[in-house]
Amino acid sequence: MPKPSDILVDSLGRKHNYLRISITEKCNLRCSYCMPAEGLPLMPKKHLMTSDEIYTLAEVFVKNGVDKIRLTGGEPLVRKDFTTILQRLSSLPVDLTLTTNAVLVDRYIDVLKSCGVNSLNVSLDTLQEDKFLTITKRDEFQKTLQNIQLLIREGFHLKLNVVLMKGFNDNEIIDFISLTKELPIALRFIEFMPFQGNSWDKSRLVTQNEILKTAANHFGAHQLFPLEMEANATAKNYKIAGFQGSFGIISSVSNPFCDTCNRIRLTANGKIKNCLFSNDELDLLTPLRDNTFSESLISEVVSRKKAVRGGMTSFEDLKNPKNHNQNRSMLAIGG
Ligand code: SAM
Ligand code: SF4
């Protein structure tokens, strides 16, 4: 049995101090790259971790070295007891944050502040209202924009996530980067990743190199400055000379950052996952409920984490639907 302090260290010596907890599989948007085309059957409520169970499991992780927790989903703000969950987790000594589509964020400004959340990841894939409707199937573009502006006014540090898909929004790369001229946001282009039911196809991928080339062609290569990478960072970041914000690229597909991965995930139904790309998961919730929970369960999953993308070492592996179709959809993992 490993020492408690080692249970979050894998066989390659990667230390997992960043826990991402999905608190729901429900969402108020229907992003085509995330939500499987056939929809997702609603999970019975009793299969979901309660706020107490989320806290209990989070406490175990924190005791063993986790110092950052991100709430995600689905859309975390659709969960009715979001405030309770956040308030309870805010008593732990962690950097607490969330990833949200921002549609409901105006209702939670005070709660976020009182719980010490000062940085959020917000997702927005287009700056065009009709395209927003196409990708999300919901008429929430104006609300999303207003809430992003509200968060900035209220002093939150924002990372803006944009999933790029060829032929859909790759013609907005410059428009997005131009936002960083006046806005102090960290824009991050995310490569489109394959998951169950999201019709991933290599031809729809916009790679890191293509994004950089587009930016350099428009703004001038000499105006593009790489920023220093933080430890465990997933984005390579750049700044255009004189701009307030920055832009980065999360190249999980074309250039993964697995060797410095410090992330571990808990799904809304209490399964621990050692990698976004892997279908390897272990139930922590049932043992917690029947009093057979042991920290060695966590260590078991962490220790068998694969070196790269859940074992899909080559691009050929990743392209093979047999590999990624066994994994959950992004909505059910918690991105
Ligand atoms: N509802 C919240 C949101 O949209 O920000 C949180 C959950 S969402 C699953 C978390 C992140 O995963 C979002 O930034 C979303 O764009 C990203 N995502 C979902 N499916 C993806 C895919 N197939 N490839 C790349 N990123 C994806
Ligand atoms: Fe919902 Fe976020 Fe997935 Fe869009 S990306 S469907 S907002 S969970």
Coordinates of C-alpha atoms and ligand atoms in Angstrom, one line a residue:
M1 CA 0.0 0.0 0.0
P2 CA 1.6 3.3 -1.0
K3 CA 2.1 6.1 1.6
P4 CA -0.9 8.5 1.6
S5 CA 1.2 11.3 0.2
D6 CA 2.2 9.2 -2.8
I7 CA -1.2 8.1 -4.0
L8 CA -1.5 10.9 -6.5
V9 CA 1.9 10.2 -8.1
D10 CA 1.9 7.9 -11.1
S11 CA 4.4 5.4 -12.4
L12 CA 6.1 8.1 -14.4
G13 CA 6.5 10.4 -11.4
R14 CA 3.7 12.8 -12.4
K15 CA 2.2 14.4 -9.4
H16 CA -1.6 15.0 -9.6
N17 CA -2.4 18.2 -7.7
Y18 CA -5.2 19.4 -9.9
L19 CA -8.7 17.9 -9.5
R20 CA -11.4 18.6 -12.0
I21 CA -14.9 17.6 -10.6
S22 CA -17.8 17.3 -12.9
I23 CA -21.0 18.1 -10.9
T24 CA -23.5 17.4 -13.6
E25 CA -24.0 15.9 -17.1
K26 CA -26.8 18.4 -17.8
C27 CA -26.3 21.4 -19.9
N28 CA -28.3 24.4 -21.1
L29 CA -26.5 24.4 -24.5
R30 CA -26.1 21.6 -27.0
C31 CA -22.6 22.2 -28.5
S32 CA -22.3 19.7 -31.4
Y33 CA -18.6 18.8 -30.6
C34 CA -19.4 18.0 -27.0
M35 CA -23.0 16.7 -26.8
P36 CA -23.4 13.4 -28.7
A37 CA -25.7 13.7 -31.7
E38 CA -28.1 11.2 -30.2
G39 CA -28.2 13.2 -26.9
L40 CA -27.3 11.8 -23.5
P41 CA -29.8 9.8 -21.4
L42 CA -30.4 11.6 -18.2
M43 CA -28.7 10.0 -15.2
P44 CA -31.0 9.2 -12.3
K45 CA -30.3 11.7 -9.5
K46 CA -29.3 9.0 -7.0
H47 CA -26.3 8.2 -9.2
L48 CA -25.0 11.7 -8.9
M49 CA -22.6 12.7 -6.1
T50 CA -24.4 14.8 -3.5
S51 CA -22.8 18.0 -2.3
D52 CA -21.7 16.1 0.8
E53 CA -20.1 13.3 -1.2
I54 CA -18.3 15.8 -3.5
Y55 CA -16.9 17.5 -0.4
T56 CA -15.9 14.2 1.3
L57 CA -14.0 13.0 -1.8
A58 CA -12.5 16.4 -2.5
E59 CA -11.2 16.4 1.1
V60 CA -9.4 13.1 0.5
F61 CA -7.7 14.4 -2.6
V62 CA -6.7 17.6 -0.8
K63 CA -5.3 15.7 2.1
N64 CA -3.1 13.9 -0.5
G65 CA -1.8 16.9 -2.3
V66 CA -4.5 18.4 -4.5
D67 CA -4.3 22.2 -4.3
K68 CA -6.5 23.2 -7.2
I69 CA -10.1 22.2 -7.9
R70 CA -12.1 23.1 -11.0
L71 CA -15.8 22.5 -11.2
T72 CA -17.1 21.6 -14.6
G73 CA -19.7 19.5 -16.3
G74 CA -22.0 19.6 -18.3
E75 CA -22.7 23.1 -17.3
P76 CA -21.9 23.4 -13.6
L77 CA -24.2 26.4 -13.1
V78 CA -27.3 24.4 -14.0
R79 CA -26.9 22.3 -10.8
K80 CA -29.4 23.6 -8.3
D81 CA -27.1 23.2 -5.3
F82 CA -24.1 24.8 -7.0
T83 CA -23.8 27.4 -4.3
T84 CA -23.7 24.8 -1.6
I85 CA -21.1 22.8 -3.4
L86 CA -18.9 25.9 -4.0
Q87 CA -19.3 27.2 -0.5
R88 CA -18.3 23.8 1.0
L89 CA -15.3 23.4 -1.2
S90 CA -14.2 26.9 -0.5
S91 CA -13.4 25.8 3.1
L92 CA -10.6 23.6 1.7
P93 CA -7.1 25.1 1.1
V94 CA -7.3 25.1 -2.7
D95 CA -7.4 27.4 -5.6
L96 CA -11.1 27.0 -6.6
T97 CA -12.4 27.7 -10.0
L98 CA -14.8 26.6 -12.7
T99 CA -15.4 26.2 -16.4
T100 CA -18.7 27.6 -17.6
N101 CA -20.6 28.6 -20.8
A102 CA -21.4 31.8 -18.8
V103 CA -25.2 31.8 -19.7
L104 CA -26.2 31.8 -16.0
V105 CA -23.1 33.4 -14.5
D106 CA -24.8 36.7 -13.6
R107 CA -26.8 35.0 -10.9
Y108 CA -23.6 33.9 -9.1
I109 CA -21.3 36.9 -9.1
D110 CA -21.6 37.4 -5.3
V111 CA -21.2 33.7 -4.5
L112 CA -18.2 33.4 -6.7
K113 CA -16.5 36.4 -5.0
S114 CA -17.4 35.3 -1.5
C115 CA -16.0 31.8 -2.2
G116 CA -12.7 33.3 -3.4
V117 CA -13.1 32.4 -7.1
N118 CA -11.3 35.0 -9.0
S119 CA -10.5 33.3 -12.3
L120 CA -12.9 31.5 -14.6
N121 CA -12.7 29.6 -17.9
V122 CA -15.5 30.6 -20.2
S123 CA -16.3 28.9 -23.4
L124 CA -17.4 30.8 -26.6
D125 CA -16.7 29.4 -30.0
T126 CA -17.9 32.1 -32.3
L127 CA -18.5 35.9 -32.3
Q128 CA -21.4 35.5 -34.7
E129 CA -24.9 35.2 -33.4
D130 CA -26.2 32.9 -36.2
K131 CA -23.2 30.5 -35.8
F132 CA -23.7 30.4 -32.0
L133 CA -27.2 29.2 -32.6
T134 CA -25.9 26.6 -35.1
I135 CA -23.3 25.2 -32.8
T136 CA -25.2 25.4 -29.4
K137 CA -28.8 25.0 -30.7
R138 CA -29.7 27.7 -28.2
D139 CA -30.4 31.4 -28.6
E140 CA -28.1 32.5 -25.8
F141 CA -25.4 34.5 -27.7
Q142 CA -26.3 38.0 -26.3
K143 CA -26.6 36.7 -22.8
T144 CA -23.2 35.0 -23.1
L145 CA -21.6 38.1 -24.4
Q146 CA -23.2 40.3 -21.7
N147 CA -22.1 37.9 -19.0
I148 CA -18.5 37.8 -20.3
Q149 CA -18.5 41.6 -20.2
L150 CA -20.0 41.5 -16.7
L151 CA -17.3 39.1 -15.4
I152 CA -14.5 41.4 -16.8
R153 CA -16.2 44.5 -15.2
E154 CA -16.4 42.7 -11.9
G155 CA -12.7 42.0 -12.0
F156 CA -12.5 38.3 -12.7
H157 CA -9.6 37.0 -14.6
L158 CA -11.0 35.3 -17.7
K159 CA -9.7 32.5 -19.9
L160 CA -11.8 32.3 -23.0
N161 CA -11.9 28.8 -24.6
V162 CA -12.6 28.5 -28.3
V163 CA -12.8 25.1 -29.9
L164 CA -11.7 25.5 -33.5
M165 CA -13.3 23.5 -36.3
K166 CA -12.2 23.8 -39.9
G167 CA -14.8 25.3 -42.1
F168 CA -16.9 26.4 -39.2
N169 CA -15.1 29.0 -37.1
D170 CA -11.4 29.0 -38.3
N171 CA -12.2 32.1 -40.2
E172 CA -12.7 33.9 -36.9
I173 CA -9.2 33.3 -35.6
I174 CA -8.2 36.9 -36.3
D175 CA -11.5 38.3 -34.9
F176 CA -10.9 36.4 -31.6
I177 CA -7.3 37.5 -31.3
S178 CA -8.3 41.1 -32.0
L179 CA -10.5 40.9 -28.9
T180 CA -7.3 40.7 -26.8
K181 CA -6.3 44.2 -28.1
E182 CA -8.6 45.9 -25.6
L183 CA -9.6 43.1 -23.3
P184 CA -7.2 41.7 -20.7
I185 CA -8.3 38.1 -21.3
A186 CA -6.4 34.9 -21.9
L187 CA -7.8 33.5 -25.1
R188 CA -7.2 29.8 -25.7
F189 CA -7.8 28.0 -29.0
I190 CA -8.6 24.4 -28.3
E191 CA -8.0 21.7 -30.9
F192 CA -11.1 19.8 -31.6
M193 CA -10.8 16.4 -29.8
P194 CA -12.5 13.1 -30.6
F195 CA -15.1 11.7 -28.2
Q196 CA -18.0 9.3 -28.3
G197 CA -20.6 10.6 -30.7
N198 CA -19.1 13.9 -31.7
S199 CA -18.3 13.1 -35.4
W200 CA -14.6 13.9 -35.0
D201 CA -12.7 13.9 -38.2
K202 CA -9.0 14.8 -38.7
S203 CA -10.0 17.1 -41.6
R204 CA -11.9 19.3 -39.2
L205 CA -8.9 19.8 -37.0
V206 CA -7.2 23.2 -37.0
T207 CA -3.7 22.7 -35.7
Q208 CA -1.3 24.8 -33.6
N209 CA 0.8 25.5 -36.7
E210 CA -2.1 26.6 -38.7
I211 CA -3.3 29.0 -36.0
L212 CA 0.2 30.5 -35.6
K213 CA 0.6 30.9 -39.3
T214 CA -2.8 32.7 -39.6
A215 CA -1.8 35.0 -36.7
A216 CA 1.6 35.7 -38.1
N217 CA 0.3 36.4 -41.6
H218 CA -2.2 39.0 -40.2
F219 CA -0.4 40.7 -37.4
G220 CA 3.2 40.1 -38.6
A221 CA 5.5 37.4 -37.2
H222 CA 7.7 40.1 -35.5
Q223 CA 4.6 41.3 -33.6
L224 CA 4.0 37.9 -32.1
F225 CA 5.7 37.2 -28.8
P226 CA 5.7 33.8 -27.1
L227 CA 5.1 34.0 -23.4
E228 CA 6.9 31.9 -20.8
M229 CA 5.1 28.7 -20.1
E230 CA 3.9 28.0 -16.6
A231 CA 4.6 24.6 -15.0
N232 CA 1.9 22.1 -16.0
A233 CA 0.4 24.6 -18.5
T234 CA -1.7 23.2 -21.3
A235 CA -1.6 26.2 -23.5
K236 CA 1.4 27.7 -25.4
N237 CA 0.7 31.4 -25.0
Y238 CA 1.5 34.4 -27.2
K239 CA 0.9 38.1 -27.1
I240 CA 0.6 40.6 -29.9
A241 CA 2.8 43.7 -29.2
G242 CA 0.7 46.3 -27.4
F243 CA -2.3 44.1 -26.8
Q244 CA -3.8 43.8 -23.3
G245 CA -4.6 40.1 -23.4
S246 CA -2.9 37.1 -24.8
F247 CA -3.8 34.1 -26.9
G248 CA -2.8 30.5 -26.6
I249 CA -3.2 27.1 -28.1
I250 CA -4.2 23.9 -26.4
S251 CA -2.9 21.3 -28.8
S252 CA -4.0 18.1 -27.1
V253 CA -4.3 16.4 -30.5
S254 CA -1.4 17.6 -32.6
N255 CA 1.1 18.2 -29.8
P256 CA -0.1 16.8 -26.5
F257 CA 1.3 18.0 -23.1
C258 CA 1.0 14.6 -21.3
D259 CA 4.5 14.5 -19.9
T260 CA 3.7 17.3 -17.5
C261 CA 0.0 16.4 -16.8
N262 CA -1.1 17.0 -13.3
R263 CA -4.8 16.5 -13.8
I264 CA -7.1 13.9 -12.4
R265 CA -10.9 13.8 -12.9
L266 CA -14.0 12.9 -11.0
T267 CA -17.1 12.4 -13.0
A268 CA -20.5 13.5 -11.8
N269 CA -21.4 9.9 -10.8
G270 CA -18.2 9.6 -8.8
K271 CA -15.9 7.8 -11.1
I272 CA -12.2 8.7 -11.0
K273 CA -10.6 9.1 -14.5
N274 CA -6.9 9.3 -14.9
C275 CA -7.0 10.9 -18.4
L276 CA -9.4 12.8 -20.6
F277 CA -8.7 10.5 -23.5
S278 CA -8.9 7.2 -21.5
N279 CA -11.9 5.0 -20.8
D280 CA -10.1 3.7 -17.7
E281 CA -12.2 4.8 -14.7
L282 CA -13.0 3.5 -11.3
D283 CA -16.1 4.0 -9.1
L284 CA -15.4 5.8 -5.9
L285 CA -19.0 6.7 -5.1
T286 CA -20.3 3.1 -4.4
P287 CA -17.5 2.3 -2.0
L288 CA -18.1 5.7 -0.3
R289 CA -21.7 4.9 0.1
D290 CA -21.2 1.3 1.4
N291 CA -18.3 2.3 3.7
T292 CA -15.7 0.3 1.8
F293 CA -13.9 3.3 0.3
S294 CA -10.2 3.2 0.6
E295 CA -7.5 5.6 -0.7
S296 CA -5.9 2.7 -2.4
L297 CA -8.6 2.9 -5.1
I298 CA -7.4 6.3 -6.1
S299 CA -3.8 5.1 -6.2
E300 CA -4.8 2.2 -8.3
V301 CA -6.2 4.4 -11.1
V302 CA -3.4 7.0 -10.8
S303 CA -0.7 4.4 -11.0
R304 CA -2.1 2.9 -14.2
K305 CA -2.2 6.2 -16.1
K306 CA -0.7 5.9 -19.5
A307 CA 2.2 8.0 -20.7
V308 CA 0.3 9.7 -23.6
R309 CA -3.4 10.4 -24.3
G310 CA -4.8 7.4 -22.5
G311 CA -2.5 5.0 -24.4
M312 CA -3.3 6.5 -27.9
T313 CA 0.3 7.1 -28.6
S314 CA 0.2 7.8 -32.3
F315 CA -2.0 10.0 -34.3
E316 CA -3.1 6.9 -36.1
D317 CA -4.4 5.5 -32.7
L318 CA -6.3 8.7 -32.1
K319 CA -7.9 8.7 -35.5
N320 CA -9.2 5.2 -35.0
P321 CA -12.9 5.5 -33.8
K322 CA -12.6 2.1 -32.1
N323 CA -10.3 3.8 -29.6
H324 CA -12.1 7.0 -28.8
N325 CA -15.6 5.7 -29.2
Q326 CA -15.3 3.7 -26.0
N327 CA -14.6 6.8 -24.0
R328 CA -17.4 8.9 -22.6
S329 CA -18.5 12.1 -24.4
M330 CA -16.9 15.3 -23.2
L331 CA -20.2 16.3 -21.6
A332 CA -20.1 13.2 -19.4
I333 CA -16.4 13.4 -18.6
G334 CA -16.3 17.0 -17.6
G335 CA -13.9 19.0 -19.8
Ligands
SAM1 N1 -20.3 23.8 -19.9 C1 -19.0 24.3 -19.6 C2 -18.3 25.0 -20.8 O1 -18.8 24.8 -21.9 O2 -17.4 25.7 -20.6 C3 -18.0 23.3 -19.0 C4 -18.0 21.9 -19.6 S1 -17.3 21.8 -21.2 C5 -17.4 20.1 -21.5 C6 -15.6 22.1 -20.9 C7 -14.7 22.5 -22.1 O3 -14.6 21.4 -22.9 C8 -15.3 23.7 -22.9 O4 -14.3 24.7 -23.0 C9 -15.6 23.0 -24.2 O5 -15.4 23.9 -25.3 C10 -14.6 21.9 -24.2 N2 -14.9 20.8 -25.2 C11 -16.0 20.1 -25.2 N3 -15.9 19.2 -26.2 C12 -14.7 19.3 -26.8 C13 -14.1 18.7 -27.9 N4 -14.6 17.7 -28.6 N5 -12.8 19.1 -28.2 C14 -12.2 20.1 -27.5 N6 -12.8 20.7 -26.5 C15 -14.0 20.4 -26.1
SF4_2 FE1 -22.6 22.3 -22.6 FE2 -20.1 23.1 -22.3 FE3 -20.6 20.9 -23.6 FE4 -21.3 23.2 -24.7 S1 -19.2 22.5 -24.2 S2 -22.7 21.3 -24.6 S3 -21.8 24.4 -22.9 S4 -21.0 21.2 -21.5

